[in-house]
Amino acid sequence: MDTRRAHITMMIKPASAACNLRCDYCFYFDEADTREEGIRPLMSHTVADAIITKCLETAKHCSFVFQGGEPSLAGLPFFEYFVSKVASSKKEDCLVTYAFQTNGMLLDEKWARFFKEHDFLVGVSLDGPPRLNDLHRKDRDGGKSGRSVLQAISYLEKEGVKFNILSVVTNELAQNIGMAYPYFVEHGLTYQQYIPCMDMLEGEKQFLSASAYGQFLKDLFDLWFSSYQAKKPVSVRFFDNLVGMIAGYPPEACDMAGVCSIQYVAESNGDIYPCDFYCLDSYCLGNITGDEFASLDKKRSILRFIEDSPNSIDDCASCPWRALCRGGCKRYRSEEGYRFCASMKIFFPYAIERLELVAKQMLAL
């Protein structure tokens, strides 16, 4: 009897929190700064082998998702070793998929060919046109990054790599989405994901207000819906998920589910955490080199990480938008409630009729 799980996702940080950029809003560098050991050494083959072996033994479908910090700092030979080890270790009936989130600064033709050969889905961080992107996304010397990212994108396009754009929504991007969205579309960047900027764990600096985010969603939706009406559809992950939810499908984005899911995040030393947003000492579930998944799952349950994740602060039960908002991701909550509750109450009344129209037309296809 096959006792393997249907699917497992392992998010892997082969370079830990190390990065060749110094984005002032980086949540992961902020997380690492609170740990006893912040930036760990590059991932060894021993740790990589443990991840590969245990994942392949545990599930029929294994998704390996590389993030950071900046994962490309681990070097292309590390990833060549990783995919080779997977290929030689997996059973014939095991499906393996790869994803890679990068700032793009180190990508070249060799990286692009590697991604294409092994069918990686690549996410490239870019916050709009270079002038807008460079407001927050600077290198270690305070220099600009936007032009280098565009060069990396050209390598991916030339090789036919599947990729999308990930943008962090700050007040500046929110105020200039009317410039950023057309820029992306004009450059053929039609697979887009927008993540509201996270507050730092400590300190009062806030990069995105609830009112600015609410207006951003309205402005972005108008642009997205116009593209749809013009029969030139653009994929915006948040709106795609909402349309699917209205049509009766579960969201694929975990932050839209209303409850945390079972996830595993592997730091470069093999330490495992329940979520990318909670790679903190107090949330460490164990280490992949010495612990089995059953032990990691038990520690997650002891922490009540999933059990206590639904929004129990805001008055969600009486909210007309509960079925779509679902209380928001808990990393965006404080003792005062969901940080973007007001944003959702601004956005949903504005967009709901058009969202329902798109969902209806999608179902009719």
Short mmCIF file of C-alpha atoms in Angstrom, two decimals, residues 5 10-11 38 45-46 72 78 88 126 151-152 170 192 194 201 210 216 218 259 265 281 290 303 335 351 359:
data_model
loop_
_atom_site.label_atom_id
_atom_site.label_comp_id
_atom_site.label_asym_id
_atom_site.label_seq_id
_atom_site.Cartn_x
_atom_site.Cartn_y
_atom_site.Cartn_z
CA ARG A 5 0.94 12.02 0.78
CA MET A 10 9.11 22.65 0.52
CA MET A 11 10.25 26.26 0.40
CA GLY A 38 20.51 35.54 11.54
CA HIS A 45 24.81 19.08 -0.06
CA THR A 46 24.12 17.17 3.15
CA SER A 72 20.97 32.66 -6.76
CA PHE A 78 24.20 24.07 -6.30
CA SER A 88 18.37 10.11 -9.79
CA LEU A 126 10.23 44.34 -9.85
CA GLN A 151 18.25 42.71 -18.45
CA ALA A 152 17.60 39.49 -16.50
CA THR A 170 4.24 50.51 -1.01
CA GLN A 192 1.67 39.86 -12.16
CA TYR A 194 1.20 42.29 -5.95
CA LEU A 201 8.45 43.22 13.48
CA ALA A 210 -4.71 50.92 4.64
CA PHE A 216 -4.52 50.94 -5.07
CA LYS A 218 -9.53 50.02 -6.96
CA VAL A 259 -6.62 29.68 7.73
CA VAL A 265 10.27 26.32 5.01
CA ASP A 281 13.49 31.09 16.66
CA GLY A 290 17.45 14.79 12.07
CA LEU A 303 2.42 25.66 18.63
CA GLU A 335 -3.96 43.13 18.58
CA ALA A 351 -15.43 45.77 -7.67
CA ALA A 359 -16.63 34.75 -12.95
#
